[in-house]
Amino acid sequence: MDKKAPVNQPVAHADLIATYKRAEADAAHKFGLIRLVATKGPKAIQAAMAAAGKAAKRRDSYARKLAELGVNFKD
């Protein structure tokens, strides 16, 4: 019989919320970089857009996990 201590749910929620907020800030930062690299050329813009897209997917993934736990963030 496996006798592991149960995970404290509020702590797990807090960790996931903190991770979501970091991912949200990262996505916002990367979308801001698109404007900064606009003068650098199309390859730089494309790379910044790809990075921003991945960051947005990460953010959305954490938002879905939080929604499953009943925690919703309104934009």
PDB file of N, CA, C and O in Angstrom:
ATOM      1  N   MET A   1       0.851  -1.174   0.000  1.00  0.00           N
ATOM      2  CA  MET A   1       0.000   0.000   0.000  1.00  0.00           C
ATOM      3  C   MET A   1       0.895   1.234   0.000  1.00  0.00           C
ATOM      4  O   MET A   1       1.825   1.337   0.780  1.00  0.00           O
ATOM      5  N   ASP A   2       0.608   2.134  -0.859  1.00  0.00           N
ATOM      6  CA  ASP A   2       1.394   3.366  -0.996  1.00  0.00           C
ATOM      7  C   ASP A   2       0.835   4.416  -0.041  1.00  0.00           C
ATOM      8  O   ASP A   2      -0.314   4.808  -0.153  1.00  0.00           O
ATOM      9  N   LYS A   3       1.646   4.870   0.896  1.00  0.00           N
ATOM     10  CA  LYS A   3       1.179   5.845   1.891  1.00  0.00           C
ATOM     11  C   LYS A   3       1.863   7.187   1.677  1.00  0.00           C
ATOM     12  O   LYS A   3       2.701   7.591   2.460  1.00  0.00           O
ATOM     13  N   LYS A   4       1.522   7.841   0.605  1.00  0.00           N
ATOM     14  CA  LYS A   4       2.056   9.178   0.345  1.00  0.00           C
ATOM     15  C   LYS A   4       1.115  10.208   0.935  1.00  0.00           C
ATOM     16  O   LYS A   4      -0.098  10.013   0.960  1.00  0.00           O
ATOM     17  N   ALA A   5       1.684  11.305   1.373  1.00  0.00           N
ATOM     18  CA  ALA A   5       0.861  12.385   1.910  1.00  0.00           C
ATOM     19  C   ALA A   5       0.098  13.036   0.760  1.00  0.00           C
ATOM     20  O   ALA A   5       0.656  13.261  -0.317  1.00  0.00           O
ATOM     21  N   PRO A   6      -1.170  13.334   0.960  1.00  0.00           N
ATOM     22  CA  PRO A   6      -1.930  13.991  -0.110  1.00  0.00           C
ATOM     23  C   PRO A   6      -1.396  15.405  -0.361  1.00  0.00           C
ATOM     24  O   PRO A   6      -0.934  16.074   0.550  1.00  0.00           O
ATOM     25  N   VAL A   7      -1.474  15.808  -1.606  1.00  0.00           N
ATOM     26  CA  VAL A   7      -1.006  17.143  -1.971  1.00  0.00           C
ATOM     27  C   VAL A   7      -2.002  18.160  -1.435  1.00  0.00           C
ATOM     28  O   VAL A   7      -3.211  17.995  -1.571  1.00  0.00           O
ATOM     29  N   ASN A   8      -1.487  19.177  -0.814  1.00  0.00           N
ATOM     30  CA  ASN A   8      -2.336  20.242  -0.301  1.00  0.00           C
ATOM     31  C   ASN A   8      -2.878  21.037  -1.482  1.00  0.00           C
ATOM     32  O   ASN A   8      -2.133  21.717  -2.173  1.00  0.00           O
ATOM     33  N   GLN A   9      -4.161  20.932  -1.759  1.00  0.00           N
ATOM     34  CA  GLN A   9      -4.748  21.525  -2.947  1.00  0.00           C
ATOM     35  C   GLN A   9      -4.549  23.037  -3.048  1.00  0.00           C
ATOM     36  O   GLN A   9      -4.213  23.522  -4.111  1.00  0.00           O
ATOM     37  N   PRO A  10      -4.771  23.815  -1.985  1.00  0.00           N
ATOM     38  CA  PRO A  10      -4.565  25.260  -2.127  1.00  0.00           C
ATOM     39  C   PRO A  10      -3.129  25.609  -2.524  1.00  0.00           C
ATOM     40  O   PRO A  10      -2.903  26.524  -3.306  1.00  0.00           O
ATOM     41  N   VAL A  11      -2.157  24.850  -2.030  1.00  0.00           N
ATOM     42  CA  VAL A  11      -0.769  25.099  -2.402  1.00  0.00           C
ATOM     43  C   VAL A  11      -0.546  24.744  -3.867  1.00  0.00           C
ATOM     44  O   VAL A  11       0.121  25.475  -4.602  1.00  0.00           O
ATOM     45  N   ALA A  12      -1.126  23.638  -4.305  1.00  0.00           N
ATOM     46  CA  ALA A  12      -0.999  23.239  -5.710  1.00  0.00           C
ATOM     47  C   ALA A  12      -1.648  24.287  -6.611  1.00  0.00           C
ATOM     48  O   ALA A  12      -1.112  24.634  -7.665  1.00  0.00           O
ATOM     49  N   HIS A  13      -2.807  24.799  -6.205  1.00  0.00           N
ATOM     50  CA  HIS A  13      -3.473  25.848  -6.978  1.00  0.00           C
ATOM     51  C   HIS A  13      -2.605  27.097  -7.018  1.00  0.00           C
ATOM     52  O   HIS A  13      -2.467  27.731  -8.061  1.00  0.00           O
ATOM     53  N   ALA A  14      -2.016  27.456  -5.897  1.00  0.00           N
ATOM     54  CA  ALA A  14      -1.185  28.663  -5.835  1.00  0.00           C
ATOM     55  C   ALA A  14       0.028  28.528  -6.750  1.00  0.00           C
ATOM     56  O   ALA A  14       0.393  29.487  -7.440  1.00  0.00           O
ATOM     57  N   ASP A  15       0.634  27.346  -6.780  1.00  0.00           N
ATOM     58  CA  ASP A  15       1.775  27.123  -7.676  1.00  0.00           C
ATOM     59  C   ASP A  15       1.358  27.243  -9.129  1.00  0.00           C
ATOM     60  O   ASP A  15       2.054  27.857  -9.942  1.00  0.00           O
ATOM     61  N   LEU A  16       0.220  26.672  -9.468  1.00  0.00           N
ATOM     62  CA  LEU A  16      -0.262  26.734 -10.842  1.00  0.00           C
ATOM     63  C   LEU A  16      -0.650  28.162 -11.217  1.00  0.00           C
ATOM     64  O   LEU A  16      -0.367  28.611 -12.335  1.00  0.00           O
ATOM     65  N   ILE A  17      -1.238  28.893 -10.289  1.00  0.00           N
ATOM     66  CA  ILE A  17      -1.585  30.295 -10.544  1.00  0.00           C
ATOM     67  C   ILE A  17      -0.323  31.114 -10.765  1.00  0.00           C
ATOM     68  O   ILE A  17      -0.254  31.931 -11.684  1.00  0.00           O
ATOM     69  N   ALA A  18       0.700  30.885  -9.949  1.00  0.00           N
ATOM     70  CA  ALA A  18       1.966  31.607 -10.117  1.00  0.00           C
ATOM     71  C   ALA A  18       2.601  31.279 -11.466  1.00  0.00           C
ATOM     72  O   ALA A  18       3.109  32.175 -12.151  1.00  0.00           O
ATOM     73  N   THR A  19       2.545  30.020 -11.859  1.00  0.00           N
ATOM     74  CA  THR A  19       3.093  29.616 -13.152  1.00  0.00           C
ATOM     75  C   THR A  19       2.318  30.270 -14.282  1.00  0.00           C
ATOM     76  O   THR A  19       2.906  30.748 -15.264  1.00  0.00           O
ATOM     77  N   TYR A  20       0.990  30.321 -14.151  1.00  0.00           N
ATOM     78  CA  TYR A  20       0.165  30.967 -15.161  1.00  0.00           C
ATOM     79  C   TYR A  20       0.520  32.451 -15.284  1.00  0.00           C
ATOM     80  O   TYR A  20       0.665  32.968 -16.390  1.00  0.00           O
ATOM     81  N   LYS A  21       0.676  33.116 -14.156  1.00  0.00           N
ATOM     82  CA  LYS A  21       0.981  34.552 -14.188  1.00  0.00           C
ATOM     83  C   LYS A  21       2.343  34.810 -14.823  1.00  0.00           C
ATOM     84  O   LYS A  21       2.511  35.780 -15.560  1.00  0.00           O
ATOM     85  N   ARG A  22       3.317  33.937 -14.575  1.00  0.00           N
ATOM     86  CA  ARG A  22       4.629  34.077 -15.233  1.00  0.00           C
ATOM     87  C   ARG A  22       4.492  33.861 -16.737  1.00  0.00           C
ATOM     88  O   ARG A  22       5.083  34.592 -17.536  1.00  0.00           O
ATOM     89  N   ALA A  23       3.715  32.859 -17.135  1.00  0.00           N
ATOM     90  CA  ALA A  23       3.503  32.591 -18.561  1.00  0.00           C
ATOM     91  C   ALA A  23       2.762  33.743 -19.219  1.00  0.00           C
ATOM     92  O   ALA A  23       3.060  34.111 -20.365  1.00  0.00           O
ATOM     93  N   GLU A  24       1.819  34.334 -18.506  1.00  0.00           N
ATOM     94  CA  GLU A  24       1.076  35.474 -19.038  1.00  0.00           C
ATOM     95  C   GLU A  24       2.009  36.676 -19.244  1.00  0.00           C
ATOM     96  O   GLU A  24       1.970  37.332 -20.287  1.00  0.00           O
ATOM     97  N   ALA A  25       2.875  36.922 -18.279  1.00  0.00           N
ATOM     98  CA  ALA A  25       3.826  38.034 -18.404  1.00  0.00           C
ATOM     99  C   ALA A  25       4.816  37.772 -19.538  1.00  0.00           C
ATOM    100  O   ALA A  25       5.169  38.685 -20.289  1.00  0.00           O
ATOM    101  N   ASP A  26       5.250  36.522 -19.672  1.00  0.00           N
ATOM    102  CA  ASP A  26       6.177  36.166 -20.743  1.00  0.00           C
ATOM    103  C   ASP A  26       5.531  36.370 -22.108  1.00  0.00           C
ATOM    104  O   ASP A  26       6.162  36.905 -23.030  1.00  0.00           O
ATOM    105  N   ALA A  27       4.277  35.970 -22.240  1.00  0.00           N
ATOM    106  CA  ALA A  27       3.573  36.143 -23.515  1.00  0.00           C
ATOM    107  C   ALA A  27       3.423  37.625 -23.843  1.00  0.00           C
ATOM    108  O   ALA A  27       3.658  38.040 -24.984  1.00  0.00           O
ATOM    109  N   ALA A  28       3.061  38.428 -22.860  1.00  0.00           N
ATOM    110  CA  ALA A  28       2.919  39.867 -23.093  1.00  0.00           C
ATOM    111  C   ALA A  28       4.254  40.483 -23.502  1.00  0.00           C
ATOM    112  O   ALA A  28       4.319  41.313 -24.417  1.00  0.00           O
ATOM    113  N   HIS A  29       5.321  40.052 -22.861  1.00  0.00           N
ATOM    114  CA  HIS A  29       6.653  40.569 -23.188  1.00  0.00           C
ATOM    115  C   HIS A  29       7.033  40.207 -24.619  1.00  0.00           C
ATOM    116  O   HIS A  29       7.532  41.046 -25.374  1.00  0.00           O
ATOM    117  N   LYS A  30       6.778  38.960 -25.007  1.00  0.00           N
ATOM    118  CA  LYS A  30       7.157  38.517 -26.350  1.00  0.00           C
ATOM    119  C   LYS A  30       6.314  39.176 -27.427  1.00  0.00           C
ATOM    120  O   LYS A  30       6.810  39.447 -28.514  1.00  0.00           O
ATOM    121  N   PHE A  31       5.059  39.463 -27.136  1.00  0.00           N
ATOM    122  CA  PHE A  31       4.249  40.203 -28.104  1.00  0.00           C
ATOM    123  C   PHE A  31       4.780  41.633 -28.235  1.00  0.00           C
ATOM    124  O   PHE A  31       4.757  42.210 -29.313  1.00  0.00           O
ATOM    125  N   GLY A  32       5.271  42.196 -27.146  1.00  0.00           N
ATOM    126  CA  GLY A  32       5.879  43.525 -27.191  1.00  0.00           C
ATOM    127  C   GLY A  32       7.157  43.542 -28.002  1.00  0.00           C
ATOM    128  O   GLY A  32       7.495  44.550 -28.638  1.00  0.00           O
ATOM    129  N   LEU A  33       7.884  42.437 -28.001  1.00  0.00           N
ATOM    130  CA  LEU A  33       9.131  42.358 -28.770  1.00  0.00           C
ATOM    131  C   LEU A  33       8.886  42.435 -30.269  1.00  0.00           C
ATOM    132  O   LEU A  33       9.764  42.873 -31.017  1.00  0.00           O
ATOM    133  N   ILE A  34       7.710  42.030 -30.705  1.00  0.00           N
ATOM    134  CA  ILE A  34       7.401  42.081 -32.142  1.00  0.00           C
ATOM    135  C   ILE A  34       7.530  43.515 -32.643  1.00  0.00           C
ATOM    136  O   ILE A  34       8.103  43.765 -33.702  1.00  0.00           O
ATOM    137  N   ARG A  35       7.031  44.465 -31.860  1.00  0.00           N
ATOM    138  CA  ARG A  35       7.135  45.876 -32.270  1.00  0.00           C
ATOM    139  C   ARG A  35       8.582  46.342 -32.275  1.00  0.00           C
ATOM    140  O   ARG A  35       8.982  47.126 -33.123  1.00  0.00           O
ATOM    141  N   LEU A  36       9.355  45.859 -31.320  1.00  0.00           N
ATOM    142  CA  LEU A  36      10.748  46.294 -31.235  1.00  0.00           C
ATOM    143  C   LEU A  36      11.590  45.791 -32.404  1.00  0.00           C
ATOM    144  O   LEU A  36      12.502  46.482 -32.851  1.00  0.00           O
ATOM    145  N   VAL A  37      11.310  44.591 -32.879  1.00  0.00           N
ATOM    146  CA  VAL A  37      12.120  44.027 -33.964  1.00  0.00           C
ATOM    147  C   VAL A  37      11.568  44.366 -35.340  1.00  0.00           C
ATOM    148  O   VAL A  37      12.109  43.916 -36.349  1.00  0.00           O
ATOM    149  N   ALA A  38      10.526  45.156 -35.393  1.00  0.00           N
ATOM    150  CA  ALA A  38       9.909  45.501 -36.682  1.00  0.00           C
ATOM    151  C   ALA A  38      10.907  46.142 -37.640  1.00  0.00           C
ATOM    152  O   ALA A  38      10.818  45.950 -38.848  1.00  0.00           O
ATOM    153  N   THR A  39      11.869  46.883 -37.115  1.00  0.00           N
ATOM    154  CA  THR A  39      12.857  47.537 -37.975  1.00  0.00           C
ATOM    155  C   THR A  39      14.011  46.610 -38.332  1.00  0.00           C
ATOM    156  O   THR A  39      14.849  46.977 -39.152  1.00  0.00           O
ATOM    157  N   LYS A  40      14.067  45.431 -37.733  1.00  0.00           N
ATOM    158  CA  LYS A  40      15.185  44.507 -37.958  1.00  0.00           C
ATOM    159  C   LYS A  40      15.007  43.628 -39.186  1.00  0.00           C
ATOM    160  O   LYS A  40      15.944  42.982 -39.614  1.00  0.00           O
ATOM    161  N   GLY A  41      13.798  43.576 -39.714  1.00  0.00           N
ATOM    162  CA  GLY A  41      13.593  42.794 -40.922  1.00  0.00           C
ATOM    163  C   GLY A  41      12.603  41.665 -40.726  1.00  0.00           C
ATOM    164  O   GLY A  41      12.207  41.341 -39.604  1.00  0.00           O
ATOM    165  N   PRO A  42      12.228  41.050 -41.839  1.00  0.00           N
ATOM    166  CA  PRO A  42      11.180  40.027 -41.798  1.00  0.00           C
ATOM    167  C   PRO A  42      11.562  38.769 -41.019  1.00  0.00           C
ATOM    168  O   PRO A  42      10.721  38.169 -40.370  1.00  0.00           O
ATOM    169  N   LYS A  43      12.834  38.364 -41.054  1.00  0.00           N
ATOM    170  CA  LYS A  43      13.228  37.162 -40.316  1.00  0.00           C
ATOM    171  C   LYS A  43      13.128  37.387 -38.816  1.00  0.00           C
ATOM    172  O   LYS A  43      12.707  36.502 -38.065  1.00  0.00           O
ATOM    173  N   ALA A  44      13.507  38.568 -38.358  1.00  0.00           N
ATOM    174  CA  ALA A  44      13.411  38.885 -36.933  1.00  0.00           C
ATOM    175  C   ALA A  44      11.954  38.947 -36.503  1.00  0.00           C
ATOM    176  O   ALA A  44      11.598  38.464 -35.422  1.00  0.00           O
ATOM    177  N   ILE A  45      11.115  39.530 -37.351  1.00  0.00           N
ATOM    178  CA  ILE A  45       9.688  39.607 -37.042  1.00  0.00           C
ATOM    179  C   ILE A  45       9.097  38.201 -36.970  1.00  0.00           C
ATOM    180  O   ILE A  45       8.339  37.878 -36.053  1.00  0.00           O
ATOM    181  N   GLN A  46       9.462  37.364 -37.920  1.00  0.00           N
ATOM    182  CA  GLN A  46       8.953  35.988 -37.947  1.00  0.00           C
ATOM    183  C   GLN A  46       9.386  35.225 -36.695  1.00  0.00           C
ATOM    184  O   GLN A  46       8.588  34.512 -36.088  1.00  0.00           O
ATOM    185  N   ALA A  47      10.637  35.375 -36.281  1.00  0.00           N
ATOM    186  CA  ALA A  47      11.131  34.692 -35.087  1.00  0.00           C
ATOM    187  C   ALA A  47      10.409  35.201 -33.835  1.00  0.00           C
ATOM    188  O   ALA A  47      10.037  34.411 -32.961  1.00  0.00           O
ATOM    189  N   ALA A  48      10.192  36.505 -33.754  1.00  0.00           N
ATOM    190  CA  ALA A  48       9.488  37.077 -32.600  1.00  0.00           C
ATOM    191  C   ALA A  48       8.039  36.609 -32.568  1.00  0.00           C
ATOM    192  O   ALA A  48       7.506  36.312 -31.493  1.00  0.00           O
ATOM    193  N   MET A  49       7.413  36.516 -33.732  1.00  0.00           N
ATOM    194  CA  MET A  49       6.029  36.053 -33.780  1.00  0.00           C
ATOM    195  C   MET A  49       5.930  34.585 -33.378  1.00  0.00           C
ATOM    196  O   MET A  49       4.986  34.188 -32.689  1.00  0.00           O
ATOM    197  N   ALA A  50       6.896  33.775 -33.791  1.00  0.00           N
ATOM    198  CA  ALA A  50       6.896  32.361 -33.410  1.00  0.00           C
ATOM    199  C   ALA A  50       7.061  32.221 -31.894  1.00  0.00           C
ATOM    200  O   ALA A  50       6.359  31.427 -31.258  1.00  0.00           O
ATOM    201  N   ALA A  51       7.971  32.994 -31.327  1.00  0.00           N
ATOM    202  CA  ALA A  51       8.185  32.941 -29.876  1.00  0.00           C
ATOM    203  C   ALA A  51       6.944  33.414 -29.127  1.00  0.00           C
ATOM    204  O   ALA A  51       6.553  32.816 -28.121  1.00  0.00           O
ATOM    205  N   ALA A  52       6.309  34.457 -29.626  1.00  0.00           N
ATOM    206  CA  ALA A  52       5.092  34.972 -28.985  1.00  0.00           C
ATOM    207  C   ALA A  52       3.963  33.953 -29.083  1.00  0.00           C
ATOM    208  O   ALA A  52       3.195  33.771 -28.137  1.00  0.00           O
ATOM    209  N   GLY A  53       3.867  33.288 -30.205  1.00  0.00           N
ATOM    210  CA  GLY A  53       2.834  32.268 -30.380  1.00  0.00           C
ATOM    211  C   GLY A  53       3.008  31.107 -29.418  1.00  0.00           C
ATOM    212  O   GLY A  53       2.045  30.623 -28.814  1.00  0.00           O
ATOM    213  N   LYS A  54       4.248  30.660 -29.243  1.00  0.00           N
ATOM    214  CA  LYS A  54       4.521  29.569 -28.303  1.00  0.00           C
ATOM    215  C   LYS A  54       4.222  29.999 -26.873  1.00  0.00           C
ATOM    216  O   LYS A  54       3.670  29.223 -26.089  1.00  0.00           O
ATOM    217  N   ALA A  55       4.578  31.226 -26.539  1.00  0.00           N
ATOM    218  CA  ALA A  55       4.310  31.735 -25.192  1.00  0.00           C
ATOM    219  C   ALA A  55       2.804  31.827 -24.943  1.00  0.00           C
ATOM    220  O   ALA A  55       2.323  31.508 -23.851  1.00  0.00           O
ATOM    221  N   ALA A  56       2.053  32.233 -25.954  1.00  0.00           N
ATOM    222  CA  ALA A  56       0.598  32.322 -25.818  1.00  0.00           C
ATOM    223  C   ALA A  56      -0.016  30.931 -25.638  1.00  0.00           C
ATOM    224  O   ALA A  56      -0.934  30.750 -24.833  1.00  0.00           O
ATOM    225  N   LYS A  57       0.501  29.934 -26.354  1.00  0.00           N
ATOM    226  CA  LYS A  57       0.011  28.565 -26.205  1.00  0.00           C
ATOM    227  C   LYS A  57       0.278  28.055 -24.794  1.00  0.00           C
ATOM    228  O   LYS A  57      -0.567  27.395 -24.192  1.00  0.00           O
ATOM    229  N   ARG A  58       1.472  28.356 -24.277  1.00  0.00           N
ATOM    230  CA  ARG A  58       1.826  27.957 -22.915  1.00  0.00           C
ATOM    231  C   ARG A  58       0.870  28.594 -21.909  1.00  0.00           C
ATOM    232  O   ARG A  58       0.341  27.936 -21.017  1.00  0.00           O
ATOM    233  N   ARG A  59       0.630  29.900 -22.082  1.00  0.00           N
ATOM    234  CA  ARG A  59      -0.283  30.629 -21.203  1.00  0.00           C
ATOM    235  C   ARG A  59      -1.680  30.023 -21.257  1.00  0.00           C
ATOM    236  O   ARG A  59      -2.318  29.791 -20.224  1.00  0.00           O
ATOM    237  N   ASP A  60      -2.162  29.741 -22.464  1.00  0.00           N
ATOM    238  CA  ASP A  60      -3.497  29.182 -22.632  1.00  0.00           C
ATOM    239  C   ASP A  60      -3.608  27.782 -22.025  1.00  0.00           C
ATOM    240  O   ASP A  60      -4.647  27.406 -21.485  1.00  0.00           O
ATOM    241  N   SER A  61      -2.526  27.021 -22.111  1.00  0.00           N
ATOM    242  CA  SER A  61      -2.508  25.690 -21.511  1.00  0.00           C
ATOM    243  C   SER A  61      -2.677  25.774 -19.997  1.00  0.00           C
ATOM    244  O   SER A  61      -3.452  25.020 -19.406  1.00  0.00           O
ATOM    245  N   TYR A  62      -1.949  26.699 -19.375  1.00  0.00           N
ATOM    246  CA  TYR A  62      -2.091  26.870 -17.923  1.00  0.00           C
ATOM    247  C   TYR A  62      -3.473  27.401 -17.572  1.00  0.00           C
ATOM    248  O   TYR A  62      -4.047  27.012 -16.559  1.00  0.00           O
ATOM    249  N   ALA A  63      -4.029  28.256 -18.399  1.00  0.00           N
ATOM    250  CA  ALA A  63      -5.373  28.780 -18.150  1.00  0.00           C
ATOM    251  C   ALA A  63      -6.406  27.653 -18.197  1.00  0.00           C
ATOM    252  O   ALA A  63      -7.329  27.611 -17.381  1.00  0.00           O
ATOM    253  N   ARG A  64      -6.238  26.720 -19.142  1.00  0.00           N
ATOM    254  CA  ARG A  64      -7.147  25.577 -19.229  1.00  0.00           C
ATOM    255  C   ARG A  64      -7.044  24.703 -17.979  1.00  0.00           C
ATOM    256  O   ARG A  64      -8.047  24.246 -17.431  1.00  0.00           O
ATOM    257  N   LYS A  65      -5.810  24.466 -17.527  1.00  0.00           N
ATOM    258  CA  LYS A  65      -5.619  23.655 -16.316  1.00  0.00           C
ATOM    259  C   LYS A  65      -6.278  24.318 -15.111  1.00  0.00           C
ATOM    260  O   LYS A  65      -6.905  23.650 -14.289  1.00  0.00           O
ATOM    261  N   LEU A  66      -6.137  25.629 -15.023  1.00  0.00           N
ATOM    262  CA  LEU A  66      -6.772  26.354 -13.918  1.00  0.00           C
ATOM    263  C   LEU A  66      -8.290  26.310 -14.036  1.00  0.00           C
ATOM    264  O   LEU A  66      -8.990  26.177 -13.031  1.00  0.00           O
ATOM    265  N   ALA A  67      -8.803  26.414 -15.249  1.00  0.00           N
ATOM    266  CA  ALA A  67     -10.254  26.361 -15.455  1.00  0.00           C
ATOM    267  C   ALA A  67     -10.808  25.007 -15.027  1.00  0.00           C
ATOM    268  O   ALA A  67     -11.890  24.924 -14.459  1.00  0.00           O
ATOM    269  N   GLU A  68     -10.051  23.934 -15.287  1.00  0.00           N
ATOM    270  CA  GLU A  68     -10.473  22.602 -14.862  1.00  0.00           C
ATOM    271  C   GLU A  68     -10.553  22.509 -13.338  1.00  0.00           C
ATOM    272  O   GLU A  68     -11.338  21.735 -12.804  1.00  0.00           O
ATOM    273  N   LEU A  69      -9.726  23.294 -12.648  1.00  0.00           N
ATOM    274  CA  LEU A  69      -9.732  23.307 -11.186  1.00  0.00           C
ATOM    275  C   LEU A  69     -10.743  24.311 -10.630  1.00  0.00           C
ATOM    276  O   LEU A  69     -10.894  24.439  -9.419  1.00  0.00           O
ATOM    277  N   GLY A  70     -11.417  25.022 -11.535  1.00  0.00           N
ATOM    278  CA  GLY A  70     -12.417  25.986 -11.109  1.00  0.00           C
ATOM    279  C   GLY A  70     -11.888  27.376 -10.859  1.00  0.00           C
ATOM    280  O   GLY A  70     -12.569  28.223 -10.287  1.00  0.00           O
ATOM    281  N   VAL A  71     -10.658  27.654 -11.285  1.00  0.00           N
ATOM    282  CA  VAL A  71     -10.058  28.982 -11.122  1.00  0.00           C
ATOM    283  C   VAL A  71     -10.060  29.648 -12.480  1.00  0.00           C
ATOM    284  O   VAL A  71      -9.454  29.153 -13.423  1.00  0.00           O
ATOM    285  N   ASN A  72     -10.747  30.771 -12.604  1.00  0.00           N
ATOM    286  CA  ASN A  72     -10.824  31.475 -13.874  1.00  0.00           C
ATOM    287  C   ASN A  72     -10.285  32.885 -13.740  1.00  0.00           C
ATOM    288  O   ASN A  72     -10.580  33.575 -12.760  1.00  0.00           O
ATOM    289  N   PHE A  73      -9.504  33.303 -14.705  1.00  0.00           N
ATOM    290  CA  PHE A  73      -8.983  34.664 -14.774  1.00  0.00           C
ATOM    291  C   PHE A  73      -9.700  35.374 -15.897  1.00  0.00           C
ATOM    292  O   PHE A  73      -9.741  34.881 -17.025  1.00  0.00           O
ATOM    293  N   LYS A  74     -10.256  36.514 -15.596  1.00  0.00           N
ATOM    294  CA  LYS A  74     -10.931  37.295 -16.640  1.00  0.00           C
ATOM    295  C   LYS A  74      -9.957  38.325 -17.180  1.00  0.00           C
ATOM    296  O   LYS A  74      -9.234  38.961 -16.423  1.00  0.00           O
ATOM    297  N   ASP A  75      -9.945  38.474 -18.504  1.00  0.00           N
ATOM    298  CA  ASP A  75      -9.026  39.423 -19.148  1.00  0.00           C
ATOM    299  C   ASP A  75      -9.455  40.843 -18.918  1.00  0.00           C
ATOM    300  O   ASP A  75     -10.532  41.235 -18.863  1.00  0.00           O
TER     301      ASP A  75
END
